[in-house]
Amino acid sequence: MKKDYVLPSLNEARKRNKESSQKLSFSLDGKYIGLGENKKYYIITHGCQANQRDSETMAGLLEAMGYAMCDDEKQADVIIINTCAVRQGAEEKVLGEVGALKRLKNDHPDLIIGIGGCMAQEEKSVNLILEKYRQVDIIFGTHNITSLPKLLYEVIHTRKRRVEVFSKMGEVIEEVPVTRFMSHKAWVNIMYGCDKFCSYCIVPYTRGKERSRHREDILREVEELVEQGYKEVCLLGQNVNAYGKDLKEDYTFGNLLNDVAKTGIRRIRFMTSHPWDFDDSMILAIKNNSNIMPYIHLPIQSGNSEVLKKMNRRYSREEYLALYDKLKRELPGFAFTTDIIVGFPNESDGAFEDTLSAVRHCEYDNAFTFIYSKREGTPAAMMDDNVDRKTKEERLQKLNELVAYYANRNNQKYKDRIVEVLVDGFSKRNSSVYSGYTPENKLVNFTGRNVKIGDLVKVRITEVMSFSLNGEMVE
Ligand code: SAM
Ligand code: SF4
C-alpha cells in the first residue's frame, strides 16, 4: 500500500546548520474551531519537564478546538500519549499503555488515539507502532505539535491514520495556546533542542537543534504569569545556560535571569544547566537576585574523566569538581542535585569508584541515577554495551545508598528550622496534611489549617527523612 507520509530519520535529525531560527506566529484555522464541541480529551505524559510543558500546549490546542479535559480515559473521545525516548524502559511502558488501549478502542471505535513526543521522532518506534498497534490513529513529532488540530480534523473526516513527523525544525513558534495544569507554578520554555550531542543521548535527535526564544516573548510570558497570580516559574531548556548563543545578540542566560528577576515573580527556578556553559554572569545573576531560588541541578553523569570523554560531556572530573567547589563557595546555603549514569560502555570498577568518590566530594542533596540504556542512532550505541546487567544493578544500588546517605545528612540541618513552603496540594488520605517545596527544592509534608494551593506558608520542620521533611505550619 502506498504511504502518504514520510517517516522520521535520526540521520536527518543529526544534521545542523548555522542559520538562526525563524520566529513564526501560530493562529488556529477557523475550520478546526468547534470540532471538539461536547467531546473530551485525556493526555498521558511521560518524561521530562519539556514534555510536561508540551502536554500543556496540546491541551491548549485541544481546548481551542472545543474539547474539554477529562480525568478518565474511558470518558475520552481523544487520548494523547506524550512519550519519552531517553531510556528503553520509558518506551516499553508506552507500548504497554498503547497495547492496553486496544480494548477501549474496540468498545468505542470513534475514539481517536494519538502518539506524540520523543518516541514519535524515532524511525524504529514509528515503524513498530504502524505495524503492530493498529489502534493508533495519529503519530506526531515534537516538531509537529501545532499540527494536532489539522491531524485530528483529517482523521475525523477520512478515518485514515495520519503521521506527521518532521526530522528537523528551524523555527520557534509563538502565540500557541496553552492550558497550564497548575495555577501557581508554571513551566516557561526559554529554548528548544540541544546541540551538545552527549554520546549516549537521543535528545539532540528527537528535539532538534538549539533554538532560543526571543527575550521579549519570554519576559512577556513571565509578566502575564505574575499578573495571573503565579508564584513560581521554572525556565526550561535542555541546556538553559546555552540560552541566546544561537541568537547572536550578546545576551546570555545571566542577562535573562536578571530580567526575569525584575518581573517580580516570587520564585525562579531553571532546568537544566550544563557545567560547560556555567559562566560567571550566571553566578552573579543568581547572587544578586533573591527571587532566584537557592537550588542548582548540575548533572555530572560520571566521576571518571575517561568515561566523561567517551560520553562527550566536554569536561573532565577535575573541571567539574572545580566548578562545583566554586559554586559552593560563591553560593552558600544552596542545595545541589545531579544526574548520574552507571554502566556506560567500558565503565570499569575503578571508573565507578571515581563516581562514588565524586559523590562523596560533592555531598549532593539528591541525585537522579540511571542505568545506561543503549539508544539506537547515538554514537554510544556503536560501543560494546559490555557491563553486565547484574554489575549495573549492583552499582546503581551502591550509588543510591551513598546518595541517600548524603541526602539524609544534608537534611538534618533543617530539623527545628522554620522554612518557607510554596503549597502544591494536600494529601488525599488526610486533608490536614499539605505538601510543597522550600526554596532549596526540599519536599515538605506538613500539618496546618485553611491552607490553599499556591500559598507561601511558614513551616517548622519536626522530622527529617532522606528525601522529604515533615513539619507543622507556624502561622
Ligand atoms: N539536558 C540535561 C542534561 O544534560 O543534564 C538532561 C536531559 S536527559 C532527559 C536527563 C538525564 O537522563 C540525563 O542527564 C542523563 O543522566 C539521563 N540519560 C540520558 N540518556 C540516557 C541513556 N541513554 N541511558 C541512561 N540515562 C540517560
Ligand atoms: Fe542529552 Fe547531553 Fe543534550 Fe543533556 S546535554 S539533552 S544529556 S545531549
Short mmCIF file of C-alpha atoms and ligand atoms in Angstrom, two decimals:
data_model
loop_
_atom_site.label_atom_id
_atom_site.label_comp_id
_atom_site.label_asym_id
_atom_site.label_seq_id
_atom_site.Cartn_x
_atom_site.Cartn_y
_atom_site.Cartn_z
CA MET A 1 0.00 0.00 0.00
CA LYS A 2 1.31 3.46 -0.93
CA LYS A 3 2.28 5.53 2.09
CA ASP A 4 1.13 9.15 2.24
CA TYR A 5 3.59 10.11 4.94
CA VAL A 6 7.34 10.42 5.46
CA LEU A 7 8.94 8.53 8.31
CA PRO A 8 11.28 10.36 10.69
CA SER A 9 15.01 9.94 10.21
CA LEU A 10 17.55 10.18 13.03
CA ASN A 11 20.21 10.69 10.35
CA GLU A 12 18.45 13.81 9.10
CA ALA A 13 17.85 14.96 12.66
CA ARG A 14 21.58 14.77 13.38
CA LYS A 15 22.39 17.48 10.83
CA ARG A 16 22.91 21.03 12.00
CA ASN A 17 23.18 24.31 10.09
CA LYS A 18 24.36 27.69 11.29
CA GLU A 19 21.22 29.54 10.27
CA SER A 20 19.41 31.37 13.07
CA SER A 21 15.96 30.07 13.80
CA GLN A 22 12.99 31.83 12.36
CA LYS A 23 10.16 33.05 14.57
CA LEU A 24 6.65 32.17 13.46
CA SER A 25 3.28 33.13 14.91
CA PHE A 26 0.62 30.47 15.34
CA SER A 27 -3.04 31.00 14.57
CA LEU A 28 -5.72 28.34 14.62
CA ASP A 29 -7.58 27.88 11.33
CA GLY A 30 -11.29 28.62 11.84
CA LYS A 31 -12.33 25.26 10.40
CA TYR A 32 -10.89 23.45 13.43
CA ILE A 33 -12.78 25.57 15.97
CA GLY A 34 -15.81 23.76 17.34
CA LEU A 35 -14.62 20.35 16.13
CA GLY A 36 -14.28 19.22 19.73
CA GLU A 37 -17.62 20.64 20.93
CA ASN A 38 -19.17 18.30 23.57
CA LYS A 39 -16.14 16.00 23.33
CA LYS A 40 -13.45 15.18 25.86
CA TYR A 41 -9.70 14.64 25.77
CA TYR A 42 -7.27 12.84 28.04
CA ILE A 43 -3.46 13.25 27.95
CA ILE A 44 -0.90 10.84 29.41
CA THR A 45 2.52 12.47 29.87
CA HIS A 46 5.85 10.66 30.20
CA GLY A 47 9.33 12.04 30.68
CA CYS A 48 10.88 15.38 31.46
CA GLN A 49 9.58 18.88 32.18
CA ALA A 50 9.80 19.72 28.46
CA ASN A 51 7.19 17.03 27.85
CA GLN A 52 5.00 18.33 30.65
CA ARG A 53 5.08 21.78 29.05
CA ASP A 54 4.36 20.24 25.62
CA SER A 55 1.32 18.47 27.05
CA GLU A 56 0.06 21.86 28.25
CA THR A 57 0.38 23.09 24.67
CA MET A 58 -1.51 20.05 23.35
CA ALA A 59 -4.22 20.72 25.94
CA GLY A 60 -4.35 24.39 24.88
CA LEU A 61 -4.80 23.44 21.23
CA LEU A 62 -7.48 20.86 22.02
CA GLU A 63 -9.40 23.32 24.18
CA ALA A 64 -9.18 25.97 21.44
CA MET A 65 -10.93 23.38 19.24
CA GLY A 66 -13.68 22.97 21.83
CA TYR A 67 -12.57 19.76 23.57
CA ALA A 68 -12.81 19.60 27.36
CA MET A 69 -10.27 17.89 29.61
CA CYS A 70 -11.32 14.75 31.50
CA ASP A 71 -9.53 12.64 34.06
CA ASP A 72 -10.78 9.22 33.00
CA GLU A 73 -9.59 7.71 29.74
CA LYS A 74 -12.84 5.75 29.42
CA GLN A 75 -14.73 9.04 29.03
CA ALA A 76 -12.40 10.43 26.38
CA ASP A 77 -13.02 10.95 22.66
CA VAL A 78 -9.33 11.71 22.12
CA ILE A 79 -6.43 10.15 24.05
CA ILE A 80 -2.92 11.50 23.52
CA ILE A 81 0.19 9.76 24.87
CA ASN A 82 3.13 12.17 25.08
CA THR A 83 6.13 9.83 25.06
CA CYS A 84 9.75 9.77 26.25
CA ALA A 85 12.64 8.05 24.45
CA VAL A 86 15.53 8.73 26.84
CA ARG A 87 15.67 5.14 28.11
CA GLN A 88 14.36 1.83 26.80
CA GLY A 89 12.23 1.34 29.92
CA ALA A 90 10.23 4.50 29.16
CA GLU A 91 9.48 3.25 25.65
CA GLU A 92 8.36 -0.16 26.87
CA LYS A 93 5.97 1.47 29.31
CA VAL A 94 4.37 3.46 26.49
CA LEU A 95 3.97 0.38 24.30
CA GLY A 96 2.29 -1.40 27.22
CA GLU A 97 -0.12 1.51 27.58
CA VAL A 98 -0.92 1.64 23.87
CA GLY A 99 -1.50 -2.10 23.91
CA ALA A 100 -3.95 -1.73 26.77
CA LEU A 101 -5.92 0.93 24.86
CA LYS A 102 -6.84 -1.58 22.18
CA ARG A 103 -9.77 -2.85 24.18
CA LEU A 104 -11.06 0.67 24.76
CA LYS A 105 -10.86 1.33 21.03
CA ASN A 106 -12.78 -1.90 20.31
CA ASP A 107 -15.53 -0.75 22.66
CA HIS A 108 -15.51 2.83 21.26
CA PRO A 109 -14.49 2.71 17.58
CA ASP A 110 -14.76 6.53 17.32
CA LEU A 111 -12.08 7.01 19.94
CA ILE A 112 -9.00 8.73 18.44
CA ILE A 113 -5.61 7.72 19.84
CA GLY A 114 -2.57 9.92 19.21
CA ILE A 115 1.10 9.31 19.99
CA GLY A 116 3.33 12.38 20.32
CA GLY A 117 6.67 13.25 21.91
CA CYS A 118 10.19 11.87 21.52
CA MET A 119 9.30 8.27 20.57
CA ALA A 120 7.39 9.64 17.58
CA GLN A 121 10.70 11.09 16.33
CA GLU A 122 12.29 7.64 16.14
CA GLU A 123 12.05 5.73 12.91
CA LYS A 124 12.04 2.34 14.59
CA SER A 125 9.32 3.21 17.09
CA VAL A 126 7.08 4.71 14.40
CA ASN A 127 7.52 1.60 12.23
CA LEU A 128 6.69 -0.61 15.18
CA ILE A 129 3.56 1.37 16.06
CA LEU A 130 2.39 1.44 12.43
CA GLU A 131 2.86 -2.30 12.11
CA LYS A 132 1.69 -3.66 15.44
CA TYR A 133 -0.57 -1.06 17.03
CA ARG A 134 -3.41 -0.52 14.58
CA GLN A 135 -5.42 1.26 17.26
CA VAL A 136 -3.20 4.35 16.92
CA ASP A 137 -4.72 7.00 14.62
CA ILE A 138 -2.19 9.84 14.83
CA ILE A 139 1.58 9.94 15.20
CA PHE A 140 3.01 13.44 15.53
CA GLY A 141 6.55 14.51 16.39
CA THR A 142 7.92 17.04 18.85
CA HIS A 143 8.21 19.50 15.93
CA ASN A 144 4.59 18.91 14.86
CA ILE A 145 2.58 19.69 17.98
CA THR A 146 0.85 22.66 16.34
CA SER A 147 -0.39 20.30 13.59
CA LEU A 148 -2.52 18.41 16.11
CA PRO A 149 -5.77 20.25 15.14
CA LYS A 150 -5.16 19.55 11.44
CA LEU A 151 -4.35 15.87 12.07
CA LEU A 152 -7.46 15.39 14.20
CA TYR A 153 -9.58 17.05 11.53
CA GLU A 154 -8.16 14.73 8.88
CA VAL A 155 -8.73 11.60 10.94
CA ILE A 156 -12.30 12.63 11.76
CA HIS A 157 -13.05 13.33 8.09
CA THR A 158 -11.19 10.48 6.40
CA ARG A 159 -10.99 7.82 9.17
CA LYS A 160 -7.45 7.18 7.95
CA ARG A 161 -4.45 7.22 10.25
CA ARG A 162 -2.17 10.23 9.98
CA VAL A 163 1.58 10.52 10.56
CA GLU A 164 3.37 13.86 10.65
CA VAL A 165 6.92 13.89 11.96
CA PHE A 166 9.45 16.45 10.76
CA SER A 167 13.01 15.35 11.39
CA LYS A 168 14.28 18.91 11.58
CA MET A 169 12.95 22.14 12.92
CA GLY A 170 14.48 25.57 12.40
CA GLU A 171 11.63 27.57 13.84
CA VAL A 172 10.36 28.89 17.13
CA ILE A 173 6.58 29.16 17.14
CA GLU A 174 4.97 31.80 19.37
CA GLU A 175 1.35 32.57 20.28
CA VAL A 176 0.44 28.87 20.64
CA PRO A 177 -2.49 28.33 23.03
CA VAL A 178 -1.65 26.78 26.39
CA THR A 179 -3.71 25.24 29.18
CA ARG A 180 -1.50 25.21 32.24
CA PHE A 181 -2.04 22.28 34.58
CA MET A 182 -1.08 24.27 37.69
CA SER A 183 -2.32 27.66 38.83
CA HIS A 184 0.65 28.67 40.99
CA LYS A 185 3.76 27.26 39.25
CA ALA A 186 4.49 27.47 35.52
CA TRP A 187 6.96 25.98 33.09
CA VAL A 188 8.41 28.57 30.72
CA ASN A 189 10.37 27.35 27.72
CA ILE A 190 13.31 29.61 27.03
CA MET A 191 14.87 27.42 24.36
CA TYR A 192 14.26 24.22 22.48
CA GLY A 193 16.55 21.43 21.29
CA CYS A 194 20.12 20.51 22.15
CA ASP A 195 23.42 20.74 20.29
CA LYS A 196 25.60 19.04 22.91
CA PHE A 197 25.36 15.52 21.48
CA CYS A 198 26.39 13.60 24.60
CA SER A 199 27.22 10.23 23.07
CA TYR A 200 24.53 8.27 24.96
CA CYS A 201 21.66 10.69 24.48
CA ILE A 202 18.79 10.67 21.99
CA VAL A 203 17.53 14.17 22.85
CA PRO A 204 19.52 16.16 20.21
CA TYR A 205 17.89 13.90 17.59
CA THR A 206 14.36 13.93 18.95
CA ARG A 207 14.24 17.61 19.87
CA GLY A 208 16.38 19.12 17.13
CA LYS A 209 18.83 21.97 17.10
CA GLU A 210 19.14 24.61 19.80
CA ARG A 211 16.64 27.41 19.24
CA SER A 212 16.28 30.22 21.76
CA ARG A 213 13.09 32.19 22.14
CA HIS A 214 13.40 35.95 21.93
CA ARG A 215 13.77 37.62 25.28
CA GLU A 216 10.68 39.88 24.75
CA ASP A 217 8.48 36.79 24.31
CA ILE A 218 9.86 35.10 27.43
CA LEU A 219 9.57 38.23 29.55
CA ARG A 220 6.03 38.93 28.34
CA GLU A 221 5.05 35.38 29.27
CA VAL A 222 6.51 35.74 32.78
CA GLU A 223 4.87 39.17 33.25
CA GLU A 224 1.50 37.69 32.29
CA LEU A 225 2.03 34.86 34.75
CA VAL A 226 2.78 37.37 37.52
CA GLU A 227 -0.44 39.23 36.65
CA GLN A 228 -2.37 35.96 36.81
CA GLY A 229 -1.04 35.34 40.32
CA TYR A 230 1.60 32.70 39.58
CA LYS A 231 4.23 32.42 42.32
CA GLU A 232 6.90 30.38 40.57
CA VAL A 233 8.35 29.94 37.09
CA CYS A 234 10.80 27.27 36.02
CA LEU A 235 12.80 28.34 32.97
CA LEU A 236 13.16 25.30 30.75
CA GLY A 237 15.73 24.12 28.24
CA GLN A 238 17.88 21.02 27.75
CA ASN A 239 20.81 23.41 28.42
CA VAL A 240 19.25 26.57 29.79
CA ASN A 241 22.64 28.20 30.10
CA ALA A 242 23.33 27.86 26.37
CA TYR A 243 20.46 30.33 26.04
CA GLY A 244 20.98 33.04 23.42
CA LYS A 245 24.04 31.57 21.74
CA ASP A 246 22.09 30.93 18.54
CA LEU A 247 20.57 34.43 18.54
CA LYS A 248 24.00 36.08 18.40
CA GLU A 249 22.77 39.13 20.32
CA ASP A 250 25.33 39.25 23.12
CA TYR A 251 22.56 38.47 25.62
CA THR A 252 23.26 35.46 27.79
CA PHE A 253 21.34 33.32 30.25
CA GLY A 254 22.80 35.51 33.03
CA ASN A 255 21.20 38.59 31.40
CA LEU A 256 17.90 36.74 31.03
CA LEU A 257 17.95 35.69 34.71
CA ASN A 258 18.39 39.33 35.75
CA ASP A 259 15.49 40.43 33.56
CA VAL A 260 13.17 37.63 34.66
CA ALA A 261 14.00 38.51 38.29
CA LYS A 262 12.88 42.11 37.62
CA THR A 263 9.34 40.93 36.76
CA GLY A 264 8.86 40.43 40.50
CA ILE A 265 7.83 36.75 40.28
CA ARG A 266 8.32 35.29 43.75
CA ARG A 267 10.31 32.21 42.80
CA ILE A 268 12.52 31.49 39.79
CA ARG A 269 14.00 28.08 39.01
CA PHE A 270 15.76 26.78 35.92
CA MET A 271 16.40 23.35 34.41
CA THR A 272 18.92 22.06 33.29
CA SER A 273 22.22 23.86 33.42
CA HIS A 274 25.18 22.17 31.74
CA PRO A 275 28.51 22.52 33.58
CA TRP A 276 30.21 23.52 30.33
CA ASP A 277 28.07 26.66 29.94
CA PHE A 278 28.07 27.75 33.60
CA ASP A 279 29.65 31.20 33.37
CA ASP A 280 30.33 33.97 35.90
CA SER A 281 27.49 36.18 34.64
CA MET A 282 25.12 33.42 35.65
CA ILE A 283 26.64 33.12 39.13
CA LEU A 284 26.42 36.89 39.56
CA ALA A 285 22.77 36.99 38.49
CA ILE A 286 21.93 34.20 40.95
CA LYS A 287 23.77 36.03 43.75
CA ASN A 288 22.16 39.38 43.04
CA ASN A 289 18.51 38.31 42.88
CA SER A 290 16.83 36.93 45.96
CA ASN A 291 13.89 35.57 43.91
CA ILE A 292 16.23 33.13 42.12
CA MET A 293 15.90 30.03 44.27
CA PRO A 294 18.94 28.61 46.10
CA TYR A 295 18.93 25.34 44.19
CA ILE A 296 21.11 24.15 41.32
CA HIS A 297 20.82 20.94 39.34
CA LEU A 298 24.23 20.25 37.84
CA PRO A 299 24.47 16.86 36.10
CA ILE A 300 27.86 15.16 36.45
CA GLN A 301 26.92 11.84 34.69
CA SER A 302 30.22 10.18 35.75
CA GLY A 303 33.11 10.98 38.08
CA ASN A 304 35.71 9.44 35.78
CA SER A 305 37.44 11.58 33.13
CA GLU A 306 37.84 8.78 30.62
CA VAL A 307 34.16 7.88 30.79
CA LEU A 308 33.23 11.57 30.58
CA LYS A 309 35.32 11.86 27.45
CA LYS A 310 33.58 8.88 25.87
CA MET A 311 30.27 10.43 26.91
CA ASN A 312 31.31 13.63 25.09
CA ARG A 313 30.45 15.71 28.15
CA ARG A 314 33.10 18.40 27.39
CA TYR A 315 34.52 18.49 30.93
CA SER A 316 36.85 16.30 32.98
CA ARG A 317 36.30 15.16 36.56
CA GLU A 318 38.69 17.87 37.74
CA GLU A 319 36.92 20.61 35.78
CA TYR A 320 33.50 19.58 37.10
CA LEU A 321 34.72 19.44 40.71
CA ALA A 322 36.49 22.83 40.36
CA LEU A 323 33.24 24.39 39.09
CA TYR A 324 31.27 22.66 41.82
CA ASP A 325 33.63 23.91 44.56
CA LYS A 326 33.41 27.42 43.16
CA LEU A 327 29.60 27.33 43.18
CA LYS A 328 29.57 26.01 46.75
CA ARG A 329 31.88 28.81 47.81
CA GLU A 330 30.06 31.57 45.95
CA LEU A 331 26.54 30.38 46.74
CA PRO A 332 26.47 29.33 50.40
CA GLY A 333 23.32 27.60 51.62
CA PHE A 334 22.35 26.41 48.14
CA ALA A 335 21.16 22.86 47.53
CA PHE A 336 22.77 20.88 44.72
CA THR A 337 21.49 17.85 42.84
CA THR A 338 22.84 15.90 39.89
CA ASP A 339 22.23 13.20 37.28
CA ILE A 340 24.43 10.08 37.15
CA ILE A 341 24.58 7.20 34.68
CA VAL A 342 26.10 3.86 35.74
CA GLY A 343 27.24 1.04 33.47
CA PHE A 344 28.27 3.16 30.49
CA PRO A 345 30.25 1.01 27.98
CA ASN A 346 33.68 0.09 29.40
CA GLU A 347 32.92 1.56 32.84
CA SER A 348 35.43 -0.35 34.99
CA ASP A 349 35.17 -0.93 38.75
CA GLY A 350 37.77 1.82 39.14
CA ALA A 351 35.79 4.25 36.98
CA PHE A 352 32.66 3.53 39.03
CA GLU A 353 34.67 4.13 42.23
CA ASP A 354 35.57 7.56 40.80
CA THR A 355 31.84 8.30 40.50
CA LEU A 356 31.33 7.29 44.15
CA SER A 357 34.25 9.46 45.24
CA ALA A 358 32.81 12.43 43.28
CA VAL A 359 29.52 11.94 45.14
CA ARG A 360 31.45 11.88 48.44
CA HIS A 361 33.19 15.09 47.42
CA CYS A 362 30.02 16.91 46.34
CA GLU A 363 27.75 15.61 49.10
CA TYR A 364 24.71 16.20 46.87
CA ASP A 365 21.26 16.90 48.28
CA ASN A 366 19.91 14.35 45.81
CA ALA A 367 20.81 12.61 42.58
CA PHE A 368 18.77 11.13 39.75
CA THR A 369 20.56 7.91 38.96
CA PHE A 370 20.16 5.77 35.87
CA ILE A 371 21.45 2.54 34.40
CA TYR A 372 22.90 3.22 30.95
CA SER A 373 20.38 2.41 28.25
CA LYS A 374 21.54 1.89 24.69
CA ARG A 375 19.77 4.27 22.29
CA GLU A 376 19.83 3.29 18.65
CA GLY A 377 21.28 6.02 16.43
CA THR A 378 23.55 7.54 19.11
CA PRO A 379 27.38 7.18 18.98
CA ALA A 380 27.43 5.17 22.24
CA ALA A 381 25.16 2.56 20.62
CA MET A 382 28.14 1.63 18.42
CA MET A 383 30.20 0.87 21.56
CA ASP A 384 30.04 -2.57 23.10
CA ASP A 385 27.46 -2.40 25.94
CA ASN A 386 29.82 -4.61 27.92
CA VAL A 387 28.94 -4.04 31.57
CA ASP A 388 26.67 -6.93 32.52
CA ARG A 389 23.19 -6.31 33.92
CA LYS A 390 23.99 -7.64 37.40
CA THR A 391 27.02 -5.35 37.74
CA LYS A 392 24.98 -2.38 36.52
CA GLU A 393 22.30 -3.12 39.10
CA GLU A 394 24.82 -3.59 41.91
CA ARG A 395 26.48 -0.30 41.01
CA LEU A 396 23.14 1.50 40.92
CA GLN A 397 22.23 0.16 44.35
CA LYS A 398 25.57 1.12 45.87
CA LEU A 399 25.31 4.58 44.35
CA ASN A 400 21.75 5.05 45.58
CA GLU A 401 22.78 4.11 49.12
CA LEU A 402 25.53 6.72 49.06
CA VAL A 403 23.20 9.36 47.59
CA ALA A 404 20.61 8.62 50.30
CA TYR A 405 23.29 8.92 53.00
CA TYR A 406 24.27 12.46 51.94
CA ALA A 407 20.67 13.45 51.24
CA ASN A 408 19.79 12.47 54.79
CA ARG A 409 22.85 14.16 56.26
CA ASN A 410 22.11 17.39 54.38
CA ASN A 411 18.51 17.35 55.55
CA GLN A 412 19.48 17.09 59.24
CA LYS A 413 20.25 20.79 59.32
CA TYR A 414 16.56 21.52 58.66
CA LYS A 415 15.42 19.94 61.94
CA ASP A 416 13.59 22.59 64.04
CA ARG A 417 14.16 25.22 61.36
CA ILE A 418 11.33 27.38 60.07
CA VAL A 419 11.16 27.22 56.27
CA GLU A 420 9.00 28.87 53.62
CA VAL A 421 6.88 26.40 51.65
CA LEU A 422 5.02 27.04 48.39
CA VAL A 423 1.95 24.83 48.74
CA ASP A 424 1.28 22.35 45.92
CA GLY A 425 -1.68 20.49 47.38
CA PHE A 426 -2.75 18.21 50.15
CA SER A 427 -2.69 14.56 50.96
CA LYS A 428 -5.66 12.60 49.58
CA ARG A 429 -5.78 10.49 52.72
CA ASN A 430 -5.56 13.31 55.21
CA SER A 431 -6.84 16.75 54.25
CA SER A 432 -4.90 18.37 57.05
CA VAL A 433 -1.57 17.18 55.59
CA TYR A 434 -0.30 19.52 52.90
CA SER A 435 2.78 19.39 50.73
CA GLY A 436 5.02 21.81 48.93
CA TYR A 437 8.62 22.83 48.36
CA THR A 438 11.15 25.04 50.15
CA PRO A 439 13.32 27.48 48.19
CA GLU A 440 16.05 24.76 48.14
CA ASN A 441 13.53 22.43 46.47
CA LYS A 442 13.06 20.22 49.54
CA LEU A 443 9.72 18.44 49.64
CA VAL A 444 7.83 19.22 52.86
CA ASN A 445 4.72 17.45 54.17
CA PHE A 446 3.09 19.46 56.92
CA THR A 447 0.00 19.88 59.03
CA GLY A 448 -1.89 23.15 59.04
CA ARG A 449 -5.28 24.75 58.64
CA ASN A 450 -7.00 26.79 55.94
CA VAL A 451 -4.13 26.37 53.51
CA LYS A 452 -4.69 26.81 49.77
CA ILE A 453 -2.68 25.68 46.75
CA GLY A 454 -0.27 28.49 45.87
CA ASP A 455 0.03 29.87 49.43
CA LEU A 456 3.50 30.63 50.74
CA VAL A 457 3.50 29.47 54.36
CA LYS A 458 5.98 29.12 57.20
CA VAL A 459 6.55 25.60 58.47
CA ARG A 460 8.59 24.32 61.42
CA ILE A 461 10.41 21.11 60.49
CA THR A 462 9.81 18.39 63.06
CA GLU A 463 11.09 15.28 61.31
CA VAL A 464 13.77 14.68 58.71
CA MET A 465 13.97 11.91 56.11
CA SER A 466 16.42 11.43 53.22
CA PHE A 467 14.15 12.80 50.52
CA SER A 468 11.48 14.76 52.39
CA LEU A 469 10.81 16.74 55.54
CA ASN A 470 7.79 16.71 57.86
CA GLY A 471 6.59 19.73 59.76
CA GLU A 472 3.79 21.90 61.12
CA MET A 473 2.65 25.29 59.98
CA VAL A 474 3.54 28.11 62.34
CA GLU A 475 1.36 30.96 61.10
N1 SAM B 1 19.89 18.09 29.27
C1 SAM B 1 20.02 17.54 30.53
C2 SAM B 1 21.49 17.43 30.92
O1 SAM B 1 22.35 17.40 30.10
O2 SAM B 1 21.71 17.29 32.08
C3 SAM B 1 19.41 16.17 30.69
C4 SAM B 1 18.32 15.68 29.85
S1 SAM B 1 18.05 13.95 29.94
C5 SAM B 1 16.38 13.91 29.52
C6 SAM B 1 18.01 13.58 31.66
C7 SAM B 1 19.01 12.59 32.10
O3 SAM B 1 18.74 11.33 31.54
C8 SAM B 1 20.45 12.87 31.70
O4 SAM B 1 21.06 13.84 32.50
C9 SAM B 1 21.09 11.51 31.85
O5 SAM B 1 21.57 11.30 33.14
C10 SAM B 1 19.92 10.57 31.60
N2 SAM B 1 20.10 9.87 30.31
C11 SAM B 1 20.11 10.39 29.07
N3 SAM B 1 20.34 9.43 28.15
C12 SAM B 1 20.47 8.26 28.83
C13 SAM B 1 20.74 6.91 28.45
N4 SAM B 1 20.93 6.58 27.18
N5 SAM B 1 20.81 5.98 29.42
C14 SAM B 1 20.63 6.31 30.73
N6 SAM B 1 20.38 7.56 31.13
C15 SAM B 1 20.31 8.53 30.21
FE1 SF4 B 2 21.24 14.89 26.26
FE2 SF4 B 2 23.66 15.88 26.78
FE3 SF4 B 2 21.84 17.38 25.49
FE4 SF4 B 2 21.52 16.81 28.08
S1 SF4 B 2 23.20 18.00 27.17
S2 SF4 B 2 19.96 16.69 26.47
S3 SF4 B 2 22.33 14.75 28.22
S4 SF4 B 2 22.79 15.53 24.74
#
